[in-house]
Structure formats: structure tokens, C-alpha cells
Amino acid sequence: MNRSVWLGLFIVMSCAHAMPANPFLPQVSPCEKLTAQLAGWVLQGVIGSAVTNTALMLSPQGIWRRIKVDNELVPGVRIESVNEAGVSAKIAPTCQPATYRWEIKGKNHAMDTSNVAGAATAIHKPGR
């Protein structure tokens, strides 16, 4: 009895594995999957130094990473440049376009505006 159950399960699993893909579902290419995965990454900022620039990026899973030139972001994606304008990565040569670019979301110099406004408010406060 036990042997026949295993044999039946094996036959069902092998038939299910051999079935073709659902023709009504859209076929997604590996390049489209990779581009969708990269779109989930968010560039939060770039820290510059005399030697190299480092980007702070947030992964789709919510993990912070420090990214530099020649780092591998995900398998098959190598960081090409990191500068104040953004981060660009080289994707597999079979994908078009062959590069992907992130820019910092929001308005330019938003942090500088907040700091200047906060400092001006602190100077004009009466008290201590």
C-alpha cells in the first residue's frame, strides 16, 4: 500500500512538472525582472570624499547599503559611477538599455534649506 502511494505521487508530480507554462500569463523576460528588481532600490544620498564617493541606498527589503564604484548591487549588476548627480549601474549586455540610473528623489538641496531655516529660527528665539 505504502509503495503504491509513493508511486502514484511520483507519477502525478512528474506529469505536473512536464506541463507547459500557462499561455494566458504574460511572459516576463529576465531583463524585465532585473529592471523591476532595480526599481525597488532607492538612492537616499551620496557622501563625497577626496578619494571616492559612497552612495547610501535602501534595498526593496528595507536594508541599508553603502555602495561604491565596482560594487555588485545584485548578481549581474555592477556599479559604474557614484557622484552627486546619482548612481549608475551596468547591467547584462543582453539587456537594453545596458545601464540603470538612480537619482535622489525630492527637491535639490532640501537638507540645506531645512538647516538654514532651523538655524535662523534658533538665533531669533528669546530666552537662554
N, CA and C of each residue as an Amber inpcrd file, in Angstrom:
protein
   384
   0.8290000  -1.1950000   0.0000000   0.0000000   0.0000000   0.0000000
   0.8740000   1.2590000   0.0000000   1.8460000   1.3010000   0.8900000
   2.7020000   2.4760000   1.0070000   3.5070000   2.6980000  -0.2740000
   3.9570000   1.5960000  -0.8780000   4.7310000   1.6920000  -2.1010000
   3.8830000   2.2300000  -3.2510000   2.6470000   1.8270000  -3.3470000
   1.7670000   2.3030000  -4.4210000   1.4200000   3.7840000  -4.2460000
   1.3210000   4.2560000  -3.0080000   1.0620000   5.6870000  -2.7590000
   2.2290000   6.5160000  -3.2610000   3.4440000   6.0730000  -2.9470000
   4.6280000   6.8000000  -3.4050000   4.7490000   6.7730000  -4.9260000
   4.4240000   5.6640000  -5.5290000   4.4700000   5.5550000  -6.9850000
   3.4380000   6.4880000  -7.6310000   2.2390000   6.5310000  -7.0740000
   1.1930000   7.4200000  -7.5830000   1.5840000   8.8800000  -7.4240000
   2.1710000   9.2260000  -6.2860000   2.6110000  10.6010000  -6.0450000
   3.7170000  10.9840000  -7.0280000   4.6240000  10.0620000  -7.2850000
   5.7070000  10.3140000  -8.2370000   5.1560000  10.5690000  -9.6370000
   4.1880000   9.7870000 -10.0600000   3.6010000   9.9420000 -11.3960000
   2.8850000  11.2790000 -11.5140000   2.1330000  11.6600000 -10.4950000
   1.4190000  12.9450000 -10.5160000   2.4050000  14.0990000 -10.5650000
   3.4640000  14.0440000  -9.7470000   4.4440000  15.1320000  -9.7050000
   5.2040000  15.2460000 -11.0220000   5.5560000  14.1190000 -11.6250000
   6.2920000  14.1760000 -12.8920000   5.4040000  14.7230000 -14.0100000
   4.1360000  14.4030000 -13.9950000   3.2130000  14.9460000 -15.0050000
   3.0180000  16.4460000 -14.8000000   2.8960000  16.8670000 -13.5610000
   2.7000000  18.2890000 -13.2710000   3.9410000  19.0900000 -13.6540000
   5.1010000  18.5000000 -13.4460000   6.3410000  19.1900000 -13.7940000
   6.5040000  19.3140000 -15.3100000   5.9980000  18.3870000 -16.0600000
   6.1480000  18.3710000 -17.5160000   5.1270000  19.2540000 -18.2190000
   4.1470000  19.8040000 -17.4970000   3.1120000  20.6290000 -18.1330000
   3.7190000  21.9380000 -18.6340000   3.2590000  22.4400000 -19.7770000
   3.7920000  23.7030000 -20.3000000   3.2940000  24.8830000 -19.4650000
   3.9640000  26.0220000 -19.6340000   3.5780000  27.2360000 -18.9160000
   2.2030000  27.7090000 -19.3800000   1.5230000  28.4530000 -18.5310000
   0.2060000  28.9810000 -18.8450000   0.3270000  30.0010000 -19.9740000
  -0.3110000  29.7660000 -21.1230000  -0.1600000  30.6850000 -22.2490000
  -0.8920000  32.0140000 -22.0390000  -1.7740000  32.1000000 -21.0580000
  -2.5390000  33.3210000 -20.8350000  -1.8210000  34.3030000 -19.9200000
  -0.7780000  33.8460000 -19.2170000   0.0050000  34.7470000 -18.3880000
   1.0560000  35.4330000 -19.2530000   1.2980000  36.7310000 -18.9940000
   2.3210000  37.4140000 -19.7950000   3.7100000  36.8540000 -19.4710000
   4.5010000  36.6730000 -20.5100000   5.8590000  36.1720000 -20.3260000
   6.7730000  37.3460000 -19.9870000   7.5210000  37.2270000 -18.8880000
   8.4130000  38.2870000 -18.4390000   9.8460000  37.8390000 -18.7050000
  10.5820000  38.6770000 -19.4140000  11.9650000  38.3340000 -19.7410000
  12.8550000  38.5360000 -18.5130000  14.0110000  37.9080000 -18.4830000
  14.9380000  38.1100000 -17.3580000  15.3630000  39.5670000 -17.2190000
  15.4800000  40.2820000 -18.3240000  15.8550000  41.7000000 -18.2600000
  14.7510000  42.5290000 -17.5980000  13.4950000  42.2180000 -17.9080000
  12.3730000  42.9320000 -17.2770000  12.3170000  42.6400000 -15.7900000
  12.5910000  41.4010000 -15.3960000  12.6250000  41.0560000 -13.9760000
  13.7220000  41.8210000 -13.2580000  14.8960000  41.9060000 -13.8830000
  16.0270000  42.6030000 -13.2880000  15.7410000  44.0920000 -13.1580000
  15.1520000  44.6820000 -14.1950000  14.8100000  46.1030000 -14.1510000
  13.7760000  46.3830000 -13.0600000  12.8000000  45.5050000 -12.9110000
  11.8010000  45.6740000 -11.8500000  12.4500000  45.5500000 -10.4830000
  13.4030000  44.6570000 -10.3400000  14.1100000  44.4970000  -9.0670000
  14.9320000  45.7480000  -8.7540000  15.5970000  46.3150000  -9.7530000
  16.4020000  47.5180000  -9.5450000  15.5410000  48.7350000  -9.2300000
  14.3280000  48.7650000  -9.7660000  13.4260000  49.8880000  -9.4940000
  13.0310000  49.9460000  -8.0230000  13.1380000  48.8390000  -7.3110000
  12.8140000  48.8120000  -5.8840000  13.8800000  49.4370000  -5.0080000
  15.0910000  49.6310000  -5.5360000  16.1660000  50.2650000  -4.7780000
  15.9660000  51.7760000  -4.7870000  16.2770000  52.4240000  -3.6660000
  16.1010000  53.8760000  -3.5540000  17.4210000  54.5030000  -3.1360000
  17.8640000  55.4870000  -3.8940000  19.0650000  56.2400000  -3.5520000
  18.6850000  57.3120000  -2.5420000  19.2990000  57.2670000  -1.3650000
  18.9640000  58.2170000  -0.3120000  19.9580000  59.3700000  -0.2240000
  21.1900000  59.1600000  -0.6670000  22.1760000  60.2260000  -0.6030000
  23.5290000  59.7500000  -1.0840000  24.4270000  60.7330000  -1.3090000
  25.7900000  60.4420000  -1.7280000  26.7320000  61.2060000  -0.8170000
  27.7220000  60.5000000  -0.2770000  28.7360000  61.1080000   0.5740000
  30.0160000  61.1700000  -0.2340000  30.5550000  62.3620000  -0.3940000
  31.7510000  62.5280000  -1.2010000  32.9790000  62.7400000  -0.3410000
  34.1050000  62.2300000  -0.8000000  35.3900000  62.4730000  -0.1510000
  36.4240000  62.6940000  -1.2420000  37.6540000  63.0090000  -0.8310000
  38.7110000  63.2500000  -1.8130000  39.0620000  61.9800000  -2.5800000
  38.8630000  60.8240000  -1.9430000  39.2520000  59.5560000  -2.5580000
  38.1320000  58.9600000  -3.4030000  36.9430000  58.8430000  -2.8340000
  35.8390000  58.1770000  -3.5290000  34.4970000  58.6820000  -3.0120000
  33.4640000  58.4500000  -3.7910000  32.0970000  58.7650000  -3.3750000
  31.4160000  57.4860000  -2.9200000  30.5410000  57.6110000  -1.9220000
  29.7790000  56.4750000  -1.4110000  28.3100000  56.8280000  -1.4480000
  27.4990000  55.9410000  -2.0180000  26.0510000  56.1560000  -2.0820000
  25.3800000  55.3710000  -0.9620000  24.3550000  55.9530000  -0.3670000
  23.5280000  55.2620000   0.6200000  22.2430000  54.8550000  -0.0760000
  22.0340000  53.5420000  -0.1910000  20.8620000  53.0400000  -0.8990000
  20.0620000  52.1170000   0.0050000  18.7500000  52.1510000  -0.1970000
  17.8180000  51.3160000   0.5590000  17.2880000  50.2280000  -0.3680000
  17.4790000  48.9650000   0.0390000  17.0400000  47.8440000  -0.7930000
  15.5230000  47.6650000  -0.6920000  14.9170000  46.8910000  -1.5840000
  13.4780000  46.6330000  -1.5040000  13.0790000  45.9270000  -0.2060000
  14.0280000  45.2310000   0.4340000  13.7460000  44.5450000   1.6970000
  13.9240000  45.4680000   2.8980000  14.3080000  46.7290000   2.6740000
  14.4800000  47.6880000   3.7550000  15.8560000  47.6420000   4.4010000
  16.8460000  47.1150000   3.6990000  18.2090000  47.0170000   4.2290000
  19.0490000  48.1360000   3.6190000  19.7620000  48.8990000   4.4780000
  20.6290000  49.9720000   4.0270000  21.9500000  49.3940000   3.5400000
  22.4620000  49.9460000   2.4330000  23.7680000  49.5200000   1.9180000
  24.5880000  50.7290000   1.5140000  25.8790000  50.6500000   1.7500000
  26.8220000  51.6510000   1.2520000  27.3620000  51.1140000  -0.0690000
  27.2200000  51.9100000  -1.1010000  27.5690000  51.4640000  -2.4490000
  28.7150000  52.3180000  -2.9870000  29.7190000  51.6600000  -3.5500000
  30.8430000  52.3450000  -4.1940000  31.0080000  51.8070000  -5.6100000
  31.8420000  52.4820000  -6.3870000  32.1200000  52.0470000  -7.7560000
  32.7200000  50.6450000  -7.7150000  32.3290000  49.8180000  -8.6630000
  32.7500000  48.4190000  -8.8360000  32.1220000  47.4580000  -7.8310000
  31.2290000  47.9250000  -6.9560000  30.4800000  47.0030000  -6.0960000
  29.4400000  46.2790000  -6.9490000  29.0630000  45.0820000  -6.5240000
  27.9840000  44.3520000  -7.1910000  26.7290000  44.5440000  -6.3460000
  25.7390000  45.2350000  -6.9180000  24.4980000  45.5130000  -6.1920000
  23.6870000  44.2410000  -6.0290000  23.3900000  43.5870000  -7.0990000
  22.7520000  42.2660000  -7.1400000  23.5210000  41.4680000  -8.1920000
  23.3820000  40.1540000  -8.2270000  24.1260000  39.3840000  -9.2360000
  23.8560000  39.8850000 -10.6560000  24.9290000  40.2000000 -11.3600000
  24.8090000  40.6800000 -12.7380000  24.6910000  42.1790000 -12.8790000
  24.7260000  42.9240000 -11.7560000  24.6100000  44.3860000 -11.8030000
  25.8030000  44.9850000 -11.0670000  26.6990000  45.6640000 -11.8200000
  27.9000000  46.2590000 -11.2410000  27.7800000  47.7790000 -11.2900000
  28.1230000  48.4390000 -10.1790000  28.0450000  49.8980000 -10.0890000
  29.1460000  50.5030000 -10.9590000  28.7350000  51.4190000 -11.8420000
  29.6460000  52.0430000 -12.7880000  30.1510000  53.3890000 -12.2880000
  29.2450000  54.2110000 -11.7200000  29.6580000  55.5220000 -11.2150000
  28.7700000  55.9490000 -10.0470000  29.3860000  56.6900000  -9.1270000
  28.6900000  57.2800000  -7.9880000  29.1430000  58.7330000  -7.9200000
  28.1910000  59.6660000  -8.0740000  28.5180000  61.0910000  -7.9490000
  27.3090000  61.8320000  -7.4110000  27.4560000  63.1530000  -7.2480000
  26.3460000  63.9090000  -6.6500000  25.0910000  63.9160000  -7.5030000
  25.2250000  63.6390000  -8.7870000  24.0610000  63.5920000  -9.6700000
  23.2780000  62.2970000  -9.5250000  23.9270000  61.2210000  -9.0710000
  23.2280000  59.9480000  -8.9250000  24.1770000  58.7710000  -9.0200000
  23.5940000  57.6060000  -9.1720000  24.3430000  56.3530000  -9.2650000
  23.9250000  55.6590000 -10.5590000  24.9010000  55.1310000 -11.2840000
  24.5680000  54.3550000 -12.4770000  25.2240000  52.9850000 -12.3720000
  24.5340000  51.9920000 -12.9100000  24.9950000  50.6110000 -12.8450000
  24.9730000  50.0000000 -14.2370000  25.8930000  49.0900000 -14.4690000
  25.9660000  48.3580000 -15.7330000  25.2440000  47.0350000 -15.5610000
  24.3000000  46.7800000 -16.4730000  23.5000000  45.5600000 -16.4420000
  24.0730000  44.6100000 -17.4960000  23.5580000  43.4170000 -17.5510000
  23.9940000  42.4200000 -18.5400000  23.9450000  43.0220000 -19.9410000
  24.9390000  42.7150000 -20.7800000  24.9780000  43.3120000 -22.1220000
  23.8110000  42.9040000 -23.0120000  23.1200000  41.8330000 -22.6670000
  21.9790000  41.4100000 -23.4820000  20.7390000  42.2600000 -23.2220000
  20.7110000  42.9890000 -22.1120000  19.5530000  43.8230000 -21.7660000
  19.6810000  45.1990000 -22.4100000  18.5510000  45.7570000 -22.7700000
  18.5130000  47.1130000 -23.3070000  17.5800000  47.9610000 -22.4760000
  17.9700000  49.0970000 -21.9640000  19.3040000  49.6690000 -22.0310000
  20.2740000  48.8910000 -21.1320000  21.5580000  49.0250000 -21.4070000
  22.5720000  48.2530000 -20.6950000  22.9870000  48.9080000 -19.3780000
  22.4130000  50.0710000 -19.0640000  22.7040000  50.7420000 -17.7900000
  21.3990000  51.1000000 -17.0950000  21.4910000  51.2490000 -15.7770000
  20.3410000  51.6810000 -14.9740000  20.8240000  52.8290000 -14.1070000
  19.9920000  53.8340000 -13.8990000  20.4060000  55.0380000 -13.1680000
  19.4030000  55.3820000 -12.0780000  19.9320000  55.7460000 -10.9020000
  19.1240000  56.2310000  -9.7870000  19.4770000  57.6840000  -9.5320000
  18.4730000  58.4710000  -9.2050000  18.6850000  59.8560000  -8.7890000
  18.0020000  60.0470000  -7.4460000  18.4770000  61.0170000  -6.6860000
  17.8860000  61.2730000  -5.3750000  16.5020000  61.8610000  -5.5740000
  15.5110000  61.2720000  -4.9150000  14.1330000  61.7420000  -5.0230000
  13.9650000  63.0100000  -4.1870000  13.0330000  63.8690000  -4.5970000
  12.7770000  65.1000000  -3.8600000  13.4720000  66.2770000  -4.5150000
  13.3210000  67.4480000  -3.8940000  13.9170000  68.6340000  -4.4990000
  15.3910000  68.7510000  -4.1290000  16.1180000  69.4460000  -4.9580000
  17.5510000  69.6130000  -4.7380000  17.8160000  70.4900000  -3.5220000
  18.8080000  70.1370000  -2.7840000  19.2730000  70.8980000  -1.6310000
  18.2030000  71.0600000  -0.5590000  17.3250000  70.1220000  -0.4120000
  16.2710000  70.1900000   0.6020000  16.8650000  70.1990000   2.0000000
  17.9380000  69.4490000   2.2250000  18.5640000  69.4230000   3.5490000
  19.1660000  70.7760000   3.8840000  19.8000000  71.4260000   2.9220000
  20.4120000  72.7210000   3.1790000  19.3570000  73.7550000   3.5530000
  18.2010000  73.7310000   2.8860000  17.1330000  74.6750000   3.1770000
  16.6240000  74.4800000   4.5990000  16.4440000  73.2280000   5.0180000
  15.9480000  72.9590000   6.3640000  16.9480000  73.4260000   7.4120000
  18.2300000  73.2030000   7.1960000  19.2400000  73.5990000   8.1680000
  19.3240000  75.1060000   8.2990000  19.2610000  75.8150000   7.1950000
  19.3310000  77.2700000   7.2440000  18.1030000  77.8180000   7.9560000
  16.9190000  77.2920000   7.6620000  15.6960000  77.7720000   8.3010000
  15.7320000  77.4590000   9.7900000  16.2110000  76.2710000  10.1530000
  16.2860000  75.9080000  11.5730000  17.2730000  76.7730000  12.3210000
  18.4030000  77.1040000  11.6960000  19.4180000  77.9330000  12.3430000
  18.8950000  79.3500000  12.5330000  18.1900000  79.8720000  11.5430000
  17.6560000  81.2300000  11.6580000  16.6110000  81.2930000  12.7690000
  15.8000000  80.2740000  12.9160000  14.7910000  80.2410000  13.9630000
  15.4590000  80.1980000  15.3320000  16.5260000  79.4370000  15.4570000
  17.2120000  79.3040000  16.7360000  17.8560000  80.6160000  17.1550000
  18.3470000  81.3970000  16.2180000  19.0160000  82.6750000  16.5470000
  18.0070000  83.6740000  17.0800000  16.8010000  83.7050000  16.5330000
  15.8220000  84.7230000  16.9110000  14.9700000  84.3340000  18.0960000
  15.1950000  83.1690000  18.6980000  14.3960000  82.7480000  19.8410000
  14.7950000  83.5290000  21.0900000  13.8210000  84.0780000  21.8030000
  14.1610000  84.7390000  23.0630000  14.4140000  83.6830000  24.1470000
  15.1660000  84.0370000  25.1290000  15.3900000  83.0980000  26.2190000
  16.8480000  82.8950000  26.4840000  17.2040000  81.7150000  26.7950000
  18.5480000  81.3350000  27.2460000  19.5920000  81.9390000  26.4310000
